[in-house]
């Protein structure tokens, strides 16, 4: 077991206090994400020695990952654990499917686009399904509404753009209609002007003031227009499912699922990738054609993951992918509790003080608030005792 550090990302939508307080660290300024993992763009370092986690794993991948994980994923940790703090809305985005990620990465390589270039879409060759576990009330948009429901939201808005989109969806209340409306809002040749977007936002504000039948949808439009004035992504929110998570709830976002996180603090675990295709609501690079190429247009409710209880104290969130699973352990009895998993694990203590013991080696490691560890597969099973909260990413 090795104590590891985190790498921070200071994106503009982050918080000046949330991650600092949660992890007990004194990073200056806005912090949006804290990464715990082995992605080469921002790897964790071992606290003793300062070795990058991806380099440590590469030096002895079988010991670190286990033969099964190496056989399935190669000599790399297949997941990335993050703390995310969204003080203001994130970008409207999609993560690619794995086949397209590999193709897109190779295409940009062949074109000579540096991997760290801000205008590059594919930072690696992996997909990026993800799961978010809410630590505070957490608001998001995820996946498309049923076309008829989206048409209902647009029907009573007194704005030309809203009426035009309503006509598209009533003429074709199908995934094809959703695709036409979504594409019209985003493609350069058809995207609305800032004035047209403001008119929709003004209509939503007026509907709110007169007693809206859909106050959450209208408030979202108004909030997004204040954060990103005139951005067509403001109007796309009417096509998407709203999601409200309470602390302890979990949401899964598959590759191809259009989404935007609006506000809240949570734990994320995802396939080890930094591939984000953006279409708006951001000052970052936007690649509309590539996003549209990867979107799944079938309307479906958001995928909430219900946990299974492991040995009484641990809730395990099994995502429908092979790359990762997330568990959350809450204890206060100072008894010994078994943790799930025997492969490569990353653990983060969010509260209290925890003592970990490895079954195969007998090694002991203490983790306090904000401290994290990498546990190689060769350490075998783990037990924990103490009082507090521990999150763990693992490979199914």
Tab-separated table of C-alpha atoms in Angstrom, residues 14-329:
chain	number	residue	atom	x	y	z
A	14	UNK	CA	-14.765	25.186	-9.961
A	15	UNK	CA	-14.952	26.325	-6.335
A	16	UNK	CA	-12.575	28.403	-4.221
A	17	UNK	CA	-13.481	26.442	-1.073
A	18	UNK	CA	-15.211	23.062	-1.610
A	19	UNK	CA	-12.289	20.765	-2.467
A	20	UNK	CA	-9.977	22.674	-0.136
A	21	UNK	CA	-12.313	21.964	2.778
A	22	UNK	CA	-13.155	18.412	1.760
A	23	UNK	CA	-9.544	17.292	1.362
A	24	UNK	CA	-8.064	19.566	4.001
A	25	UNK	CA	-5.591	21.118	1.595
A	26	UNK	CA	-4.443	24.694	1.053
A	27	UNK	CA	-4.361	24.940	-2.748
A	28	UNK	CA	-4.778	28.584	-3.711
A	29	UNK	CA	-7.616	29.816	-5.913
A	30	UNK	CA	-10.352	27.942	-7.725
A	31	UNK	CA	-10.114	24.144	-7.833
A	32	UNK	CA	-12.601	22.229	-9.982
A	33	UNK	CA	-11.263	18.678	-9.762
A	34	UNK	CA	-8.797	16.623	-7.751
A	35	UNK	CA	-7.506	13.550	-9.615
A	36	UNK	CA	-6.407	10.329	-7.941
A	37	UNK	CA	-5.065	7.920	-10.532
A	38	UNK	CA	-2.556	7.116	-13.223
A	39	UNK	CA	-3.679	9.123	-16.254
A	40	UNK	CA	-0.457	10.385	-17.792
A	41	UNK	CA	-1.723	13.968	-18.181
A	42	UNK	CA	-2.097	14.481	-14.410
A	43	UNK	CA	-0.966	11.405	-12.454
A	44	UNK	CA	-0.908	10.990	-8.706
A	45	UNK	CA	2.536	10.797	-7.148
A	46	UNK	CA	3.668	8.533	-4.347
A	47	UNK	CA	4.032	10.624	-1.190
A	48	UNK	CA	7.340	8.925	-0.458
A	49	UNK	CA	9.665	9.263	-3.437
A	50	UNK	CA	7.395	11.308	-5.708
A	51	UNK	CA	7.065	8.574	-8.336
A	52	UNK	CA	4.238	9.051	-10.844
A	53	UNK	CA	1.629	6.321	-10.399
A	54	UNK	CA	1.560	5.350	-14.087
A	55	UNK	CA	5.343	4.886	-14.016
A	56	UNK	CA	5.165	2.769	-10.872
A	57	UNK	CA	2.525	0.544	-12.459
A	58	UNK	CA	4.470	0.206	-15.706
A	59	UNK	CA	7.539	-0.980	-13.776
A	60	UNK	CA	5.675	-4.098	-12.559
A	61	UNK	CA	2.195	-4.196	-14.041
A	62	UNK	CA	1.330	-7.740	-12.932
A	63	UNK	CA	2.196	-7.006	-9.302
A	64	UNK	CA	0.322	-3.698	-9.416
A	65	UNK	CA	-2.726	-4.671	-11.447
A	66	UNK	CA	-2.952	-8.454	-11.359
A	67	UNK	CA	-2.841	-10.809	-14.319
A	68	UNK	CA	-6.567	-10.531	-15.041
A	69	UNK	CA	-6.555	-6.721	-15.274
A	70	UNK	CA	-3.413	-6.731	-17.430
A	71	UNK	CA	-5.019	-9.308	-19.741
A	72	UNK	CA	-8.151	-7.159	-20.130
A	73	UNK	CA	-6.766	-3.624	-20.147
A	74	UNK	CA	-3.036	-3.815	-20.692
A	75	UNK	CA	-0.407	-2.388	-18.369
A	76	UNK	CA	-2.460	0.597	-17.192
A	77	UNK	CA	-4.900	1.379	-14.407
A	78	UNK	CA	-8.300	1.256	-16.147
A	79	UNK	CA	-10.051	3.906	-14.055
A	80	UNK	CA	-9.598	7.411	-12.646
A	81	UNK	CA	-11.038	8.627	-9.333
A	82	UNK	CA	-11.875	12.322	-8.933
A	83	UNK	CA	-13.408	14.800	-6.551
A	84	UNK	CA	-15.436	17.343	-8.528
A	85	UNK	CA	-16.759	20.706	-7.314
A	86	UNK	CA	-19.026	22.581	-9.728
A	87	UNK	CA	-19.726	26.096	-8.485
A	88	UNK	CA	-21.174	27.032	-11.895
A	89	UNK	CA	-22.379	24.923	-14.846
A	90	UNK	CA	-19.941	22.762	-16.804
A	91	UNK	CA	-19.841	22.396	-20.560
A	92	UNK	CA	-22.446	20.642	-22.659
A	93	UNK	CA	-20.480	17.518	-23.500
A	94	UNK	CA	-20.265	13.927	-24.649
A	95	UNK	CA	-17.612	11.274	-24.072
A	96	UNK	CA	-16.747	9.104	-27.086
A	97	UNK	CA	-17.212	5.393	-27.558
A	98	UNK	CA	-13.950	3.458	-27.422
A	99	UNK	CA	-13.703	2.654	-31.146
A	100	UNK	CA	-14.158	6.300	-32.126
A	101	UNK	CA	-11.743	7.433	-29.407
A	102	UNK	CA	-9.030	5.246	-30.884
A	103	UNK	CA	-9.772	6.461	-34.420
A	104	UNK	CA	-9.953	10.109	-33.396
A	105	UNK	CA	-6.711	9.927	-31.436
A	106	UNK	CA	-4.881	8.373	-34.381
A	107	UNK	CA	-6.344	10.949	-36.805
A	108	UNK	CA	-5.195	13.876	-34.682
A	109	UNK	CA	-1.793	12.264	-34.228
A	110	UNK	CA	-1.459	11.849	-37.991
A	111	UNK	CA	-2.424	15.501	-38.447
A	112	UNK	CA	0.392	16.530	-36.123
A	113	UNK	CA	-1.821	18.003	-33.375
A	114	UNK	CA	0.127	17.885	-30.073
A	115	UNK	CA	-1.546	15.791	-27.372
A	116	UNK	CA	-1.574	18.757	-24.994
A	117	UNK	CA	-2.876	21.248	-27.573
A	118	UNK	CA	-5.990	23.109	-26.328
A	119	UNK	CA	-7.690	22.537	-29.706
A	120	UNK	CA	-7.226	18.759	-29.595
A	121	UNK	CA	-10.359	16.656	-28.938
A	122	UNK	CA	-8.776	13.263	-28.240
A	123	UNK	CA	-6.191	13.173	-25.459
A	124	UNK	CA	-6.018	9.364	-25.401
A	125	UNK	CA	-7.462	6.272	-27.102
A	126	UNK	CA	-9.984	5.334	-24.406
A	127	UNK	CA	-13.702	5.789	-23.837
A	128	UNK	CA	-14.945	7.629	-20.749
A	129	UNK	CA	-18.130	6.276	-19.186
A	130	UNK	CA	-18.425	7.739	-15.696
A	131	UNK	CA	-20.292	7.535	-12.418
A	132	UNK	CA	-20.842	10.457	-10.049
A	133	UNK	CA	-21.654	9.962	-6.344
A	134	UNK	CA	-23.169	13.070	-4.771
A	135	UNK	CA	-21.620	14.466	-1.596
A	136	UNK	CA	-23.911	17.519	-1.624
A	137	UNK	CA	-27.166	18.192	-3.495
A	138	UNK	CA	-26.066	17.839	-7.108
A	139	UNK	CA	-27.826	19.169	-10.199
A	140	UNK	CA	-27.229	17.932	-13.751
A	141	UNK	CA	-28.668	17.472	-17.215
A	142	UNK	CA	-28.273	13.994	-18.678
A	143	UNK	CA	-29.640	12.333	-21.812
A	144	UNK	CA	-32.582	13.373	-23.964
A	145	UNK	CA	-36.138	13.835	-22.824
A	146	UNK	CA	-38.926	12.039	-24.651
A	147	UNK	CA	-39.527	14.110	-27.817
A	148	UNK	CA	-43.162	14.785	-26.940
A	149	UNK	CA	-42.191	16.069	-23.491
A	150	UNK	CA	-39.564	18.389	-24.998
A	151	UNK	CA	-42.200	19.640	-27.460
A	152	UNK	CA	-44.562	20.377	-24.562
A	153	UNK	CA	-41.905	22.514	-22.866
A	154	UNK	CA	-41.391	24.528	-26.034
A	155	UNK	CA	-45.071	24.883	-26.939
A	156	UNK	CA	-45.970	27.809	-24.682
A	157	UNK	CA	-42.757	29.810	-24.993
A	158	UNK	CA	-43.305	33.081	-26.837
A	159	UNK	CA	-40.053	33.068	-28.791
A	160	UNK	CA	-39.583	32.351	-32.528
A	161	UNK	CA	-36.782	29.845	-31.944
A	162	UNK	CA	-38.879	27.904	-29.443
A	163	UNK	CA	-41.774	27.721	-31.895
A	164	UNK	CA	-39.449	26.532	-34.661
A	165	UNK	CA	-38.040	23.740	-32.488
A	166	UNK	CA	-41.552	22.826	-31.361
A	167	UNK	CA	-42.487	22.364	-35.008
A	168	UNK	CA	-39.514	20.069	-35.588
A	169	UNK	CA	-40.420	17.832	-32.654
A	170	UNK	CA	-44.149	17.681	-33.308
A	171	UNK	CA	-43.505	16.775	-36.947
A	172	UNK	CA	-41.117	14.001	-35.869
A	173	UNK	CA	-41.547	12.934	-32.211
A	174	UNK	CA	-38.734	10.394	-32.622
A	175	UNK	CA	-34.960	10.160	-32.113
A	176	UNK	CA	-34.673	11.609	-35.621
A	177	UNK	CA	-36.622	14.675	-34.503
A	178	UNK	CA	-34.423	15.089	-31.425
A	179	UNK	CA	-31.372	14.780	-33.637
A	180	UNK	CA	-32.694	17.433	-36.039
A	181	UNK	CA	-33.491	19.882	-33.234
A	182	UNK	CA	-30.212	19.294	-31.387
A	183	UNK	CA	-28.164	19.577	-34.585
A	184	UNK	CA	-29.983	22.747	-35.638
A	185	UNK	CA	-29.052	24.377	-32.333
A	186	UNK	CA	-25.365	23.492	-32.548
A	187	UNK	CA	-24.152	23.297	-36.156
A	188	UNK	CA	-22.500	26.526	-37.358
A	189	UNK	CA	-24.734	26.754	-40.441
A	190	UNK	CA	-27.982	26.692	-38.439
A	191	UNK	CA	-27.112	27.671	-34.869
A	192	UNK	CA	-29.233	30.511	-33.509
A	193	UNK	CA	-27.915	33.982	-32.833
A	194	UNK	CA	-27.285	35.232	-29.331
A	195	UNK	CA	-30.424	37.358	-29.643
A	196	UNK	CA	-32.574	34.324	-30.487
A	197	UNK	CA	-31.179	32.505	-27.441
A	198	UNK	CA	-31.857	35.517	-25.222
A	199	UNK	CA	-35.453	35.585	-26.494
A	200	UNK	CA	-35.976	31.981	-25.363
A	201	UNK	CA	-34.417	32.767	-21.979
A	202	UNK	CA	-36.661	35.830	-21.641
A	203	UNK	CA	-39.704	33.708	-22.479
A	204	UNK	CA	-38.703	31.180	-19.803
A	205	UNK	CA	-38.242	33.992	-17.292
A	206	UNK	CA	-41.664	35.381	-18.148
A	207	UNK	CA	-43.232	31.936	-17.824
A	208	UNK	CA	-41.621	31.526	-14.404
A	209	UNK	CA	-43.079	34.814	-13.232
A	210	UNK	CA	-46.567	33.836	-14.386
A	211	UNK	CA	-46.558	30.394	-12.736
A	212	UNK	CA	-44.653	27.990	-14.934
A	213	UNK	CA	-45.857	24.392	-15.321
A	214	UNK	CA	-42.171	23.428	-15.610
A	215	UNK	CA	-40.303	25.723	-13.208
A	216	UNK	CA	-37.135	23.615	-13.016
A	217	UNK	CA	-36.684	23.599	-16.806
A	218	UNK	CA	-37.314	27.342	-17.008
A	219	UNK	CA	-34.950	28.116	-14.114
A	220	UNK	CA	-32.230	26.063	-15.782
A	221	UNK	CA	-32.548	28.061	-19.007
A	222	UNK	CA	-32.413	31.354	-17.102
A	223	UNK	CA	-29.407	30.223	-15.029
A	224	UNK	CA	-27.481	29.001	-18.064
A	225	UNK	CA	-28.179	32.206	-19.995
A	226	UNK	CA	-26.789	34.214	-17.084
A	227	UNK	CA	-23.659	32.041	-16.961
A	228	UNK	CA	-23.134	31.736	-20.742
A	229	UNK	CA	-25.129	34.559	-22.388
A	230	UNK	CA	-26.383	33.766	-25.871
A	231	UNK	CA	-24.837	30.273	-26.028
A	232	UNK	CA	-27.105	27.821	-27.954
A	233	UNK	CA	-26.393	25.279	-25.219
A	234	UNK	CA	-28.790	27.320	-23.096
A	235	UNK	CA	-31.702	26.216	-25.287
A	236	UNK	CA	-30.522	22.614	-25.627
A	237	UNK	CA	-31.219	22.213	-21.912
A	238	UNK	CA	-34.928	22.044	-22.785
A	239	UNK	CA	-34.217	18.864	-24.750
A	240	UNK	CA	-32.407	17.160	-21.856
A	241	UNK	CA	-33.451	15.325	-18.706
A	242	UNK	CA	-32.973	17.252	-15.459
A	243	UNK	CA	-31.340	15.264	-12.663
A	244	UNK	CA	-31.329	16.113	-8.957
A	245	UNK	CA	-29.127	13.940	-6.751
A	246	UNK	CA	-29.200	14.007	-2.984
A	247	UNK	CA	-26.082	13.121	-0.979
A	248	UNK	CA	-25.538	9.385	-1.366
A	249	UNK	CA	-27.205	9.135	-4.789
A	250	UNK	CA	-25.241	7.992	-7.845
A	251	UNK	CA	-25.667	8.691	-11.564
A	252	UNK	CA	-24.059	6.777	-14.442
A	253	UNK	CA	-23.282	8.530	-17.730
A	254	UNK	CA	-22.499	6.150	-20.608
A	255	UNK	CA	-20.273	6.927	-23.569
A	256	UNK	CA	-22.384	8.843	-26.072
A	257	UNK	CA	-24.607	10.315	-23.365
A	258	UNK	CA	-24.953	14.093	-23.682
A	259	UNK	CA	-24.769	15.785	-20.290
A	260	UNK	CA	-23.850	18.887	-18.317
A	261	UNK	CA	-23.248	19.112	-14.587
A	262	UNK	CA	-24.775	22.275	-13.166
A	263	UNK	CA	-23.875	22.499	-9.493
A	264	UNK	CA	-22.646	20.385	-6.612
A	265	UNK	CA	-19.777	18.423	-5.098
A	266	UNK	CA	-19.259	14.734	-5.738
A	267	UNK	CA	-16.960	11.804	-6.253
A	268	UNK	CA	-16.466	10.679	-9.850
A	269	UNK	CA	-15.026	7.418	-11.080
A	270	UNK	CA	-14.573	6.852	-14.788
A	271	UNK	CA	-12.582	4.963	-17.369
A	272	UNK	CA	-9.073	6.417	-17.364
A	273	UNK	CA	-9.516	9.039	-20.058
A	274	UNK	CA	-9.542	12.795	-20.581
A	275	UNK	CA	-11.582	12.707	-23.790
A	276	UNK	CA	-14.286	15.379	-23.598
A	277	UNK	CA	-16.165	16.538	-26.700
A	278	UNK	CA	-17.778	19.920	-26.028
A	279	UNK	CA	-20.551	21.768	-27.864
A	280	UNK	CA	-21.077	24.833	-25.711
A	281	UNK	CA	-21.460	26.345	-22.237
A	282	UNK	CA	-17.697	26.663	-21.946
A	283	UNK	CA	-14.739	28.901	-22.781
A	284	UNK	CA	-12.798	25.750	-23.750
A	285	UNK	CA	-12.368	24.274	-27.218
A	286	UNK	CA	-15.663	23.306	-28.844
A	287	UNK	CA	-15.808	20.552	-31.477
A	288	UNK	CA	-19.435	20.374	-32.599
A	289	UNK	CA	-18.959	17.974	-35.557
A	290	UNK	CA	-17.125	15.458	-33.392
A	291	UNK	CA	-19.646	15.724	-30.585
A	292	UNK	CA	-22.540	15.194	-32.987
A	293	UNK	CA	-20.746	12.153	-34.392
A	294	UNK	CA	-20.737	10.520	-30.938
A	295	UNK	CA	-24.163	11.404	-29.510
A	296	UNK	CA	-26.774	8.767	-28.681
A	297	UNK	CA	-30.128	10.371	-29.603
A	298	UNK	CA	-32.449	7.750	-28.096
A	299	UNK	CA	-34.525	9.291	-25.309
A	300	UNK	CA	-34.080	7.518	-21.994
A	301	UNK	CA	-34.331	8.356	-18.301
A	302	UNK	CA	-31.083	9.054	-16.441
A	303	UNK	CA	-29.320	5.930	-15.174
A	304	UNK	CA	-29.320	6.004	-11.393
A	305	UNK	CA	-27.266	3.247	-9.774
A	306	UNK	CA	-28.664	1.698	-6.600
A	307	UNK	CA	-25.952	0.347	-4.282
A	308	UNK	CA	-25.577	-3.167	-2.940
A	309	UNK	CA	-24.484	-3.579	0.670
A	310	UNK	CA	-21.210	-5.389	1.333
A	311	UNK	CA	-20.560	-6.706	4.876
A	312	UNK	CA	-22.906	-4.162	6.430
A	313	UNK	CA	-20.828	-0.988	6.289
A	314	UNK	CA	-20.043	-0.620	2.577
A	315	UNK	CA	-22.279	0.398	-0.310
A	316	UNK	CA	-21.002	-0.789	-3.694
A	317	UNK	CA	-22.131	0.945	-6.882
A	318	UNK	CA	-21.757	-1.483	-9.775
A	319	UNK	CA	-21.655	0.473	-13.028
A	320	UNK	CA	-22.593	-1.393	-16.254
A	321	UNK	CA	-18.989	-1.333	-17.540
A	322	UNK	CA	-15.885	-3.435	-16.974
A	323	UNK	CA	-13.534	-0.551	-16.153
A	324	UNK	CA	-14.563	0.394	-12.625
A	325	UNK	CA	-16.822	0.146	-9.611
A	326	UNK	CA	-17.165	2.494	-6.652
A	327	UNK	CA	-17.674	1.657	-2.999
A	328	UNK	CA	-18.380	3.919	-0.019
A	329	UNK	CA	-17.662	2.702	3.520
